[in-house]
mmCIF file of C-alpha atoms in Angstrom:
data_model
loop_
_atom_site.group_PDB
_atom_site.id
_atom_site.type_symbol
_atom_site.label_atom_id
_atom_site.label_comp_id
_atom_site.label_asym_id
_atom_site.label_seq_id
_atom_site.Cartn_x
_atom_site.Cartn_y
_atom_site.Cartn_z
ATOM 1 C CA ILE M 1 14.929 71.756 84.095
ATOM 2 C CA ASN M 2 13.832 69.363 86.830
ATOM 3 C CA ALA M 3 15.787 66.198 85.992
ATOM 4 C CA GLU M 4 13.544 63.922 88.082
ATOM 5 C CA TYR M 5 10.173 64.908 86.604
ATOM 6 C CA GLY M 6 11.294 66.327 83.264
ATOM 7 C CA GLU M 7 9.473 69.607 83.779
ATOM 8 C CA PHE M 8 10.842 73.006 82.797
ATOM 9 C CA ILE M 9 11.245 75.485 85.629
ATOM 10 C CA PRO M 10 11.865 79.023 84.364
ATOM 11 C CA MET M 11 14.559 81.009 86.112
ATOM 12 C CA GLY M 12 13.522 84.061 88.039
ATOM 13 C CA ASP M 13 14.633 87.570 87.253
ATOM 14 C CA GLN M 14 17.349 87.378 89.889
ATOM 15 C CA GLN M 15 18.798 84.203 88.399
ATOM 16 C CA ASN M 16 18.621 85.604 84.861
ATOM 17 C CA LYS M 17 20.480 88.681 86.060
ATOM 18 C CA ALA M 18 23.099 86.529 87.779
ATOM 19 C CA VAL M 19 23.613 84.474 84.593
ATOM 20 C CA ARG M 20 24.016 87.630 82.512
ATOM 21 C CA GLU M 21 26.488 89.086 84.994
ATOM 22 C CA ALA M 22 28.483 85.835 85.030
ATOM 23 C CA ALA M 23 28.512 85.789 81.214
ATOM 24 C CA PHE M 24 29.846 89.359 81.108
ATOM 25 C CA GLN M 25 32.434 88.506 83.762
ATOM 26 C CA ILE M 26 33.769 85.427 81.965
ATOM 27 C CA ALA M 27 33.802 87.360 78.659
ATOM 28 C CA GLY M 28 35.837 90.070 80.369
ATOM 29 C CA CYS M 29 38.239 87.461 81.764
ATOM 30 C CA VAL M 30 38.707 85.877 78.338
ATOM 31 C CA GLY M 31 39.264 89.263 76.709
ATOM 32 C CA GLY M 32 41.652 90.426 79.439
ATOM 33 C CA ILE M 33 43.789 87.259 79.429
ATOM 34 C CA TYR M 34 43.900 87.118 75.639
ATOM 35 C CA PHE M 35 44.713 90.789 75.146
ATOM 36 C CA PHE M 36 47.315 91.259 77.852
ATOM 37 C CA TYR M 37 49.162 87.958 77.352
ATOM 38 C CA ILE M 38 49.238 88.226 73.571
ATOM 39 C CA LEU M 39 50.566 91.773 74.001
ATOM 40 C CA PHE M 40 53.019 90.475 76.615
ATOM 41 C CA GLY M 41 54.275 87.826 74.199
ATOM 42 C CA LEU M 42 54.777 90.287 71.349
ATOM 43 C CA VAL M 43 56.637 92.768 73.546
ATOM 44 C CA GLN M 44 58.695 89.981 75.114
ATOM 45 C CA GLU M 45 59.774 88.852 71.653
ATOM 46 C CA ARG M 46 60.470 92.429 70.614
ATOM 47 C CA ILE M 47 62.755 93.046 73.620
ATOM 48 C CA ASN M 48 64.630 89.737 73.618
ATOM 49 C CA GLY M 49 64.807 89.128 69.879
ATOM 50 C CA GLY M 50 64.864 92.614 68.398
ATOM 51 C CA VAL M 51 67.565 95.249 68.008
ATOM 52 C CA TYR M 52 67.715 98.884 69.100
ATOM 53 C CA GLY M 53 69.416 101.960 67.680
ATOM 54 C CA PRO M 54 71.478 102.501 64.529
ATOM 55 C CA ASP M 55 74.172 100.179 65.878
ATOM 56 C CA GLN M 56 71.628 97.311 65.999
ATOM 57 C CA GLU M 57 72.346 96.562 69.671
ATOM 58 C CA ARG M 58 70.458 93.730 71.312
ATOM 59 C CA PHE M 59 69.044 93.757 74.835
ATOM 60 C CA THR M 60 70.772 90.981 76.803
ATOM 61 C CA SER M 61 70.113 91.951 80.445
ATOM 62 C CA SER M 62 67.750 89.065 81.198
ATOM 63 C CA VAL M 63 68.020 89.340 84.994
ATOM 64 C CA PHE M 64 67.188 93.051 84.817
ATOM 65 C CA LEU M 65 64.193 92.247 82.585
ATOM 66 C CA VAL M 66 62.817 89.667 85.031
ATOM 67 C CA ALA M 67 63.264 92.201 87.855
ATOM 68 C CA VAL M 68 61.191 94.751 85.922
ATOM 69 C CA GLN M 69 58.466 92.140 85.455
ATOM 70 C CA CYS M 70 58.439 91.252 89.171
ATOM 71 C CA VAL M 71 58.273 94.905 90.255
ATOM 72 C CA PHE M 72 55.154 95.482 88.148
ATOM 73 C CA ASN M 73 53.564 92.209 89.330
ATOM 74 C CA CYS M 74 54.297 92.981 92.978
ATOM 75 C CA GLY M 75 53.025 96.548 92.724
ATOM 76 C CA LEU M 76 49.695 95.570 91.171
ATOM 77 C CA ALA M 77 49.187 92.713 93.653
ATOM 78 C CA LEU M 78 49.733 95.135 96.516
ATOM 79 C CA LEU M 79 47.158 97.477 94.989
ATOM 80 C CA LEU M 80 44.621 94.663 94.562
ATOM 81 C CA ARG M 81 45.107 93.542 98.157
ATOM 82 C CA ARG M 82 42.432 95.969 99.321
ATOM 83 C CA PHE M 83 39.856 94.131 97.194
ATOM 84 C CA SER M 84 40.831 90.571 98.178
ATOM 85 C CA GLY M 85 40.914 90.925 101.946
ATOM 86 C CA PRO M 86 43.804 90.649 104.407
ATOM 87 C CA PHE M 87 46.704 88.297 103.812
ATOM 88 C CA ASP M 88 46.999 85.041 105.740
ATOM 89 C CA GLU M 89 49.802 85.719 108.191
ATOM 90 C CA SER M 90 50.042 82.049 109.181
ATOM 91 C CA VAL M 91 51.743 81.100 105.902
ATOM 92 C CA PRO M 92 55.515 80.838 106.541
ATOM 93 C CA SER M 93 57.529 83.340 104.539
ATOM 94 C CA ARG M 94 60.054 80.628 103.691
ATOM 95 C CA ASP M 95 57.410 78.862 101.576
ATOM 96 C CA PHE M 96 57.060 81.925 99.350
ATOM 97 C CA ALA M 97 60.838 82.425 99.351
ATOM 98 C CA LYS M 98 61.473 78.866 98.111
ATOM 99 C CA MET M 99 58.824 79.265 95.443
ATOM 100 C CA SER M 100 60.351 82.555 94.295
ATOM 101 C CA PHE M 101 63.680 80.925 93.351
ATOM 102 C CA SER M 102 62.092 78.441 90.936
ATOM 103 C CA TYR M 103 59.811 81.249 89.722
ATOM 104 C CA ILE M 104 62.896 83.352 88.916
ATOM 105 C CA GLY M 105 64.544 80.422 87.154
ATOM 106 C CA ALA M 106 61.486 79.799 84.969
ATOM 107 C CA MET M 107 61.131 83.431 83.886
ATOM 108 C CA PHE M 108 64.869 83.926 83.341
ATOM 109 C CA CYS M 109 65.154 80.845 81.118
ATOM 110 C CA SER M 110 61.953 81.733 79.275
ATOM 111 C CA ASN M 111 63.143 85.260 78.444
ATOM 112 C CA THR M 112 66.666 84.187 77.536
ATOM 113 C CA ALA M 113 65.427 81.343 75.312
ATOM 114 C CA ILE M 114 63.936 83.845 72.854
ATOM 115 C CA GLN M 115 67.454 85.097 72.133
ATOM 116 C CA TYR M 116 68.306 81.629 70.744
ATOM 117 C CA THR M 117 65.051 80.291 69.298
ATOM 118 C CA SER M 118 61.866 81.568 67.667
ATOM 119 C CA TYR M 119 59.006 82.685 69.872
ATOM 120 C CA PRO M 120 56.473 80.170 68.438
ATOM 121 C CA THR M 121 58.898 77.386 69.403
ATOM 122 C CA GLN M 122 59.215 78.784 72.921
ATOM 123 C CA VAL M 123 55.432 79.094 73.323
ATOM 124 C CA LEU M 124 54.857 75.561 72.062
ATOM 125 C CA VAL M 125 57.409 74.031 74.422
ATOM 126 C CA LYS M 126 56.171 76.173 77.321
ATOM 127 C CA SER M 127 52.620 74.951 76.675
ATOM 128 C CA CYS M 128 53.685 71.508 77.901
ATOM 129 C CA LYS M 129 53.942 72.359 81.592
ATOM 130 C CA MET M 130 52.095 69.194 82.563
ATOM 131 C CA VAL M 131 55.104 67.132 81.394
ATOM 132 C CA PRO M 132 57.660 68.378 83.988
ATOM 133 C CA VAL M 133 54.968 68.616 86.678
ATOM 134 C CA MET M 134 54.098 64.978 86.074
ATOM 135 C CA LEU M 135 57.746 63.902 86.027
ATOM 136 C CA VAL M 136 58.551 65.758 89.262
ATOM 137 C CA ASN M 137 55.518 64.282 91.031
ATOM 138 C CA MET M 138 56.301 60.762 89.759
ATOM 139 C CA ILE M 139 59.933 61.046 90.894
ATOM 140 C CA ARG M 140 58.876 62.309 94.309
ATOM 141 C CA GLY M 141 56.062 59.771 94.492
ATOM 142 C CA THR M 142 53.506 62.414 95.459
ATOM 143 C CA LYS M 143 50.907 61.604 92.791
ATOM 144 C CA VAL M 144 49.717 58.686 90.639
ATOM 145 C CA TYR M 145 48.677 59.375 87.035
ATOM 146 C CA SER M 146 46.157 57.578 84.846
ATOM 147 C CA THR M 147 46.875 55.937 81.508
ATOM 148 C CA GLN M 148 45.047 58.773 79.751
ATOM 149 C CA GLN M 149 47.295 61.379 81.376
ATOM 150 C CA LYS M 150 50.409 59.462 80.364
ATOM 151 C CA ALA M 151 49.026 59.131 76.817
ATOM 152 C CA SER M 152 48.503 62.906 76.706
ATOM 153 C CA VAL M 153 52.167 63.421 77.602
ATOM 154 C CA VAL M 154 53.226 61.023 74.836
ATOM 155 C CA LEU M 155 51.108 62.944 72.296
ATOM 156 C CA ILE M 156 52.512 66.268 73.467
ATOM 157 C CA THR M 157 56.056 64.941 73.113
ATOM 158 C CA LEU M 158 55.186 63.594 69.649
ATOM 159 C CA GLY M 159 53.750 66.962 68.596
ATOM 160 C CA ILE M 160 56.888 68.805 69.703
ATOM 161 C CA ALA M 161 59.048 66.266 67.871
ATOM 162 C CA VAL M 162 57.041 66.763 64.666
ATOM 163 C CA PHE M 163 57.344 70.537 65.047
ATOM 164 C CA MET M 164 61.082 70.484 65.705
ATOM 165 C CA LEU M 165 62.037 67.898 63.074
ATOM 166 C CA ASN M 166 60.170 69.816 60.377
ATOM 167 C CA LYS M 167 61.456 73.272 61.232
ATOM 168 C CA SER M 168 61.611 75.661 58.342
ATOM 169 C CA ALA M 169 65.016 76.533 56.974
ATOM 170 C CA ALA M 170 63.858 80.058 56.245
ATOM 171 C CA SER M 171 64.691 82.643 58.870
ATOM 172 C CA ASN M 172 62.045 85.047 60.103
ATOM 173 C CA LYS M 173 61.599 88.476 58.566
ATOM 174 C CA ARG M 174 63.117 90.316 61.492
ATOM 175 C CA GLY M 175 66.572 89.591 60.184
ATOM 176 C CA SER M 176 67.900 89.334 63.704
ATOM 177 C CA GLY M 177 70.001 86.294 62.925
ATOM 178 C CA VAL M 178 68.242 84.180 65.507
ATOM 179 C CA GLU M 179 67.903 80.577 64.400
ATOM 180 C CA GLU M 180 64.416 79.080 64.381
ATOM 181 C CA SER M 181 65.608 76.611 66.991
ATOM 182 C CA SER M 182 68.981 75.994 68.545
ATOM 183 C CA MET M 183 70.142 73.547 71.162
ATOM 184 C CA ILE M 184 70.762 76.399 73.616
ATOM 185 C CA GLY M 185 67.254 77.755 73.078
ATOM 186 C CA LEU M 186 65.649 74.336 73.507
ATOM 187 C CA PHE M 187 67.739 73.650 76.609
ATOM 188 C CA LEU M 188 66.588 76.941 78.142
ATOM 189 C CA CYS M 189 62.958 76.130 77.305
ATOM 190 C CA GLY M 190 63.417 72.753 78.966
ATOM 191 C CA MET M 191 64.956 74.338 82.058
ATOM 192 C CA SER M 192 62.069 76.803 82.221
ATOM 193 C CA LEU M 193 59.646 73.869 82.207
ATOM 194 C CA PHE M 194 61.714 72.141 84.899
ATOM 195 C CA PHE M 195 61.526 75.192 87.166
ATOM 196 C CA ASP M 196 57.791 75.461 86.427
ATOM 197 C CA GLY M 197 57.408 71.884 87.628
ATOM 198 C CA ILE M 198 59.184 72.723 90.888
ATOM 199 C CA THR M 199 57.072 75.864 91.356
ATOM 200 C CA GLY M 200 53.854 73.933 90.790
ATOM 201 C CA ASN M 201 54.866 71.216 93.217
ATOM 202 C CA LEU M 202 55.838 73.722 95.913
ATOM 203 C CA GLN M 203 52.606 75.632 95.393
ATOM 204 C CA ASP M 204 50.505 72.468 95.673
ATOM 205 C CA THR M 205 52.284 71.569 98.905
ATOM 206 C CA MET M 206 51.718 75.036 100.372
ATOM 207 C CA LEU M 207 48.041 75.155 99.377
ATOM 208 C CA SER M 208 47.417 71.762 100.953
ATOM 209 C CA ASN M 209 48.408 73.245 104.326
ATOM 210 C CA TYR M 210 47.330 76.891 104.069
ATOM 211 C CA LYS M 211 44.659 78.911 102.287
ATOM 212 C CA PRO M 212 46.223 82.267 101.356
ATOM 213 C CA PRO M 213 44.166 84.712 99.249
ATOM 214 C CA PRO M 214 45.126 84.533 95.563
ATOM 215 C CA TYR M 215 46.758 87.958 95.401
ATOM 216 C CA GLN M 216 48.896 87.097 98.451
ATOM 217 C CA ILE M 217 50.637 84.449 96.341
ATOM 218 C CA MET M 218 51.156 86.926 93.517
ATOM 219 C CA PHE M 219 52.542 89.578 95.863
ATOM 220 C CA SER M 220 54.709 87.399 98.115
ATOM 221 C CA VAL M 221 56.377 85.341 95.381
ATOM 222 C CA ASN M 222 57.233 88.442 93.350
ATOM 223 C CA PHE M 223 58.373 90.312 96.492
ATOM 224 C CA PHE M 224 60.903 87.636 97.416
ATOM 225 C CA ALA M 225 61.887 87.315 93.749
ATOM 226 C CA ILE M 226 62.804 91.014 93.662
ATOM 227 C CA GLY M 227 65.227 90.460 96.555
ATOM 228 C CA GLY M 228 66.899 87.517 94.841
ATOM 229 C CA LEU M 229 67.043 89.321 91.500
ATOM 230 C CA THR M 230 68.659 92.371 93.114
ATOM 231 C CA ILE M 231 71.498 90.158 94.341
ATOM 232 C CA GLY M 232 71.688 88.564 90.891
ATOM 233 C CA MET M 233 71.900 91.951 89.167
ATOM 234 C CA ILE M 234 74.697 93.066 91.507
ATOM 235 C CA LEU M 235 76.714 89.879 90.890
ATOM 236 C CA SER M 236 76.170 89.931 87.112
ATOM 237 C CA GLY M 237 76.647 93.670 86.708
ATOM 238 C CA GLU M 238 73.201 94.082 85.158
ATOM 239 C CA ILE M 239 72.253 96.567 87.861
ATOM 240 C CA LEU M 240 74.388 98.967 85.799
ATOM 241 C CA SER M 241 74.243 97.486 82.289
ATOM 242 C CA GLY M 242 70.423 97.314 82.245
ATOM 243 C CA PRO M 243 69.795 101.001 83.051
ATOM 244 C CA SER M 244 72.777 101.938 80.853
ATOM 245 C CA PHE M 245 71.117 100.236 77.864
ATOM 246 C CA CYS M 246 67.917 102.184 78.610
ATOM 247 C CA LEU M 247 69.864 105.461 78.582
ATOM 248 C CA ARG M 248 71.497 104.608 75.247
ATOM 249 C CA HIS M 249 68.179 103.506 73.727
ATOM 250 C CA PRO M 250 65.258 105.331 75.389
ATOM 251 C CA SER M 251 62.786 103.573 73.073
ATOM 252 C CA VAL M 252 63.253 100.389 75.094
ATOM 253 C CA LEU M 253 61.589 102.124 78.059
ATOM 254 C CA VAL M 254 58.244 102.017 76.252
ATOM 255 C CA ASP M 255 58.710 98.297 75.598
ATOM 256 C CA LEU M 256 59.682 97.671 79.238
ATOM 257 C CA PHE M 257 56.617 99.553 80.485
ATOM 258 C CA MET M 258 54.312 97.576 78.186
ATOM 259 C CA PHE M 259 56.106 94.359 79.146
ATOM 260 C CA GLY M 260 55.676 94.898 82.894
ATOM 261 C CA THR M 261 52.134 96.260 82.679
ATOM 262 C CA SER M 262 50.812 93.485 80.445
ATOM 263 C CA SER M 263 52.455 90.850 82.663
ATOM 264 C CA ALA M 264 50.908 92.259 85.851
ATOM 265 C CA LEU M 265 47.434 92.790 84.385
ATOM 266 C CA GLY M 266 47.501 89.364 82.738
ATOM 267 C CA GLN M 267 48.335 87.699 86.060
ATOM 268 C CA SER M 268 45.589 89.659 87.833
ATOM 269 C CA PHE M 269 43.002 88.481 85.279
ATOM 270 C CA ILE M 270 44.172 84.901 85.809
ATOM 271 C CA PHE M 271 43.775 85.137 89.585
ATOM 272 C CA TYR M 272 40.373 86.806 89.180
ATOM 273 C CA THR M 273 39.219 84.018 86.860
ATOM 274 C CA ILE M 274 40.411 81.328 89.286
ATOM 275 C CA ALA M 275 38.698 82.989 92.250
ATOM 276 C CA HIS M 276 35.334 83.439 90.491
ATOM 277 C CA PHE M 277 35.108 80.564 87.996
ATOM 278 C CA GLY M 278 37.692 77.968 89.038
ATOM 279 C CA ALA M 279 40.990 76.682 87.707
ATOM 280 C CA LEU M 280 39.561 74.552 84.872
ATOM 281 C CA PRO M 281 37.922 77.420 82.916
ATOM 282 C CA CYS M 282 41.081 79.457 83.488
ATOM 283 C CA ALA M 283 43.281 76.628 82.194
ATOM 284 C CA THR M 284 41.071 76.365 79.103
ATOM 285 C CA ILE M 285 41.356 80.112 78.449
ATOM 286 C CA THR M 286 45.129 80.214 78.912
ATOM 287 C CA THR M 287 45.713 77.111 76.786
ATOM 288 C CA THR M 288 43.766 78.485 73.814
ATOM 289 C CA ARG M 289 45.457 81.851 74.385
ATOM 290 C CA LYS M 290 48.846 80.287 73.712
ATOM 291 C CA LEU M 291 47.643 79.011 70.350
ATOM 292 C CA PHE M 292 46.520 82.512 69.367
ATOM 293 C CA THR M 293 49.821 83.890 70.681
ATOM 294 C CA ILE M 294 51.617 81.708 68.125
ATOM 295 C CA PHE M 295 49.312 83.036 65.382
ATOM 296 C CA ALA M 296 49.989 86.635 66.493
ATOM 297 C CA SER M 297 53.755 86.097 66.539
ATOM 298 C CA VAL M 298 53.738 84.492 63.081
ATOM 299 C CA ILE M 299 51.694 87.373 61.644
ATOM 300 C CA TRP M 300 53.476 90.220 63.454
ATOM 301 C CA PHE M 301 57.089 89.065 63.088
ATOM 302 C CA GLY M 302 56.712 87.030 59.915
ATOM 303 C CA HIS M 303 57.968 83.653 61.165
ATOM 304 C CA SER M 304 57.979 80.925 58.548
ATOM 305 C CA ILE M 305 56.203 77.746 59.717
ATOM 306 C CA SER M 306 55.704 74.737 57.448
ATOM 307 C CA GLY M 307 52.572 72.604 57.137
ATOM 308 C CA MET M 308 54.110 69.769 59.147
ATOM 309 C CA GLN M 309 55.004 72.197 61.922
ATOM 310 C CA TRP M 310 51.373 73.329 62.091
ATOM 311 C CA LEU M 311 50.457 69.646 62.369
ATOM 312 C CA GLY M 312 52.787 69.367 65.370
ATOM 313 C CA VAL M 313 51.132 72.435 66.926
ATOM 314 C CA LEU M 314 47.674 70.871 66.461
ATOM 315 C CA ILE M 315 48.834 67.573 68.010
ATOM 316 C CA VAL M 316 50.128 69.397 71.104
ATOM 317 C CA PHE M 317 47.030 71.519 71.614
ATOM 318 C CA GLY M 318 44.771 68.582 70.768
ATOM 319 C CA ALA M 319 46.398 66.579 73.569
ATOM 320 C CA LEU M 320 46.028 69.531 75.936
ATOM 321 C CA ALA M 321 42.333 69.864 75.000
ATOM 322 C CA TRP M 322 41.868 66.119 75.665
ATOM 323 C CA GLU M 323 43.402 66.505 79.115
ATOM 324 C CA LEU M 324 41.255 69.556 79.925
ATOM 325 C CA ASN M 325 38.081 67.783 78.795
ATOM 326 C CA THR M 326 38.946 64.773 80.966
ATOM 327 C CA LYS M 327 39.332 67.065 83.980
ATOM 328 C CA ARG M 328 35.991 68.698 83.170
ATOM 329 C CA LEU M 329 34.220 65.327 83.034
ATOM 330 C CA LYS M 330 35.867 64.237 86.285
ATOM 331 C CA MET M 331 34.738 67.413 88.032
ATOM 332 C CA GLY M 332 31.214 66.838 86.713
ATOM 333 C CA GLN M 333 31.120 63.408 88.381
ATOM 334 C CA GLN M 334 32.047 64.790 91.801
ATOM 335 C CA PRO M 335 29.258 65.570 94.281
ATOM 336 C CA ARG M 336 28.213 69.165 94.060
ATOM 337 C CA LEU M 337 26.569 71.571 96.406
ATOM 338 C CA ALA M 338 22.793 71.741 96.194
ATOM 339 C CA ALA M 339 21.711 73.588 93.066
ATOM 340 C CA TYR M 340 20.429 77.108 93.591
ATOM 341 C CA GLU M 341 21.054 76.871 97.314
ATOM 342 C CA PRO M 342 19.870 80.238 98.617
ATOM 343 C CA VAL M 343 22.290 82.264 100.672
ATOM 344 C CA PRO M 344 20.609 83.830 103.708
ATOM 345 C CA ALA M 345 20.635 87.599 103.654
ATOM 346 C CA CYS M 346 22.225 87.659 107.071
ATOM 347 C CA VAL M 347 25.320 85.847 105.830
ATOM 348 C CA SER M 348 28.093 88.278 104.932
ATOM 349 C CA THR M 349 30.302 87.863 101.888
ATOM 350 C CA SER M 350 33.271 87.321 104.180
ATOM 351 C CA LYS M 351 31.523 84.283 105.695
ATOM 352 C CA ILE M 352 30.806 82.911 102.237
ATOM 353 C CA SER M 353 34.472 83.404 101.393
ATOM 354 C CA GLU M 354 35.474 81.535 104.540
ATOM 355 C CA ARG M 355 33.135 78.685 103.704
ATOM 356 C CA PHE M 356 34.178 78.257 100.109
ATOM 357 C CA HIS M 357 37.711 79.635 100.116
ATOM 358 C CA LEU M 358 39.947 79.197 97.122
ATOM 359 C CA GLY M 359 41.613 75.820 97.492
ATOM 360 C CA SER M 360 39.349 74.358 100.218
ATOM 361 C CA MET M 361 39.330 70.589 100.528
ATOM 362 C CA ASP M 362 36.720 68.023 101.496
ATOM 363 C CA ALA M 363 37.148 65.687 104.444
ATOM 364 C CA ASP M 364 38.567 62.927 102.267
ATOM 365 C CA GLY M 365 41.314 65.222 100.995
ATOM 366 C CA THR M 366 39.828 65.775 97.533
ATOM 367 C CA GLU M 367 39.437 69.219 96.115
ATOM 368 C CA ARG M 368 35.971 70.710 96.675
ATOM 369 C CA VAL M 369 34.105 71.471 93.455
ATOM 370 C CA GLY M 370 34.052 75.161 92.675
ATOM 371 C CA THR M 371 37.100 75.939 94.794
ATOM 372 C CA PRO M 372 40.112 74.515 92.931
ATOM 373 C CA ARG M 373 43.650 75.380 93.811
ATOM 374 C CA SER M 374 45.412 78.079 91.847
ATOM 375 C CA ASN M 375 48.616 76.909 90.193
ATOM 376 C CA LEU M 376 50.096 79.999 88.609
ATOM 377 C CA SER M 377 52.953 78.070 87.005
ATOM 378 C CA GLU M 378 50.517 75.797 85.150
ATOM 379 C CA LEU M 379 48.185 78.569 84.030
ATOM 380 C CA CYS M 380 50.472 81.395 82.898
#
């Protein structure tokens, strides 16, 4: 539609084909993120909250579990490197190394928290990543937030309070003896959010100075994390206790394989969505995914959630939807590239990638529309 003259201009066959291809791509991204992360959540709860063998032994090697996750993530990122182009060698390795420590902390606390609290509680608290990110940035003075953003944080906090204060006294049907919420579990969830805030801040700082391909971040952070986790497993003894548990209970190997595979494929779908459609659509997909993850956990493991707790869940996700819609409107007000700007046939895809690289910035320092930064800690 020509906005100036109000006339309808039909799209050509090429444009119709491009729209159909984009629709199939975004549908594939939605399906991939939903499927693999819902599966990841169910397996994560099974490993950390379930029991194995006739002696009802629980898996407690959290450092070993995070190492398994990082190995799968790193391996898939290395495989996908051939499709995303060469890595940016100018990015200092220390930047990825620093990010890997907070990345380890977030995953370790997240996995361990399920041993002390219900998975729906963990997912709900982990959905509030914008809270620690905002607090860290406000403390460091690196970003100013609007009244609407602060109001969203207040609503999120209110929703969590409603959920926690109206927790059901009934235990879940697993019979694992895990309380619906304990102070240890909530503390670990809070620490996971804190480490997520640090990871997001470090990633923003790195992406303001360098433009690494998306899968380079996935590979490098997990690669350095494996080194740190190896030291952690040696010091904690889990380098022996983890494999020993697997030998005593071979059925856990299937869960570990599904856990690592779903984590790696889920991350790859997230990076693909960011690279092709931007961070806002990806954030929308991952936010709604967490709501369905809670539904899946309640149905699969039989958690008991009261009506007031569901109200708290709706308040949290309503506030998140408000924040996402505000970002969408703000992006719509920014100047865009000319619509349907033809790309000369002589221009290679590599040149297009250089021109509109993931995370590129305009001259005034604002993020260019269509090329937002990827913040893995905020999206996963």
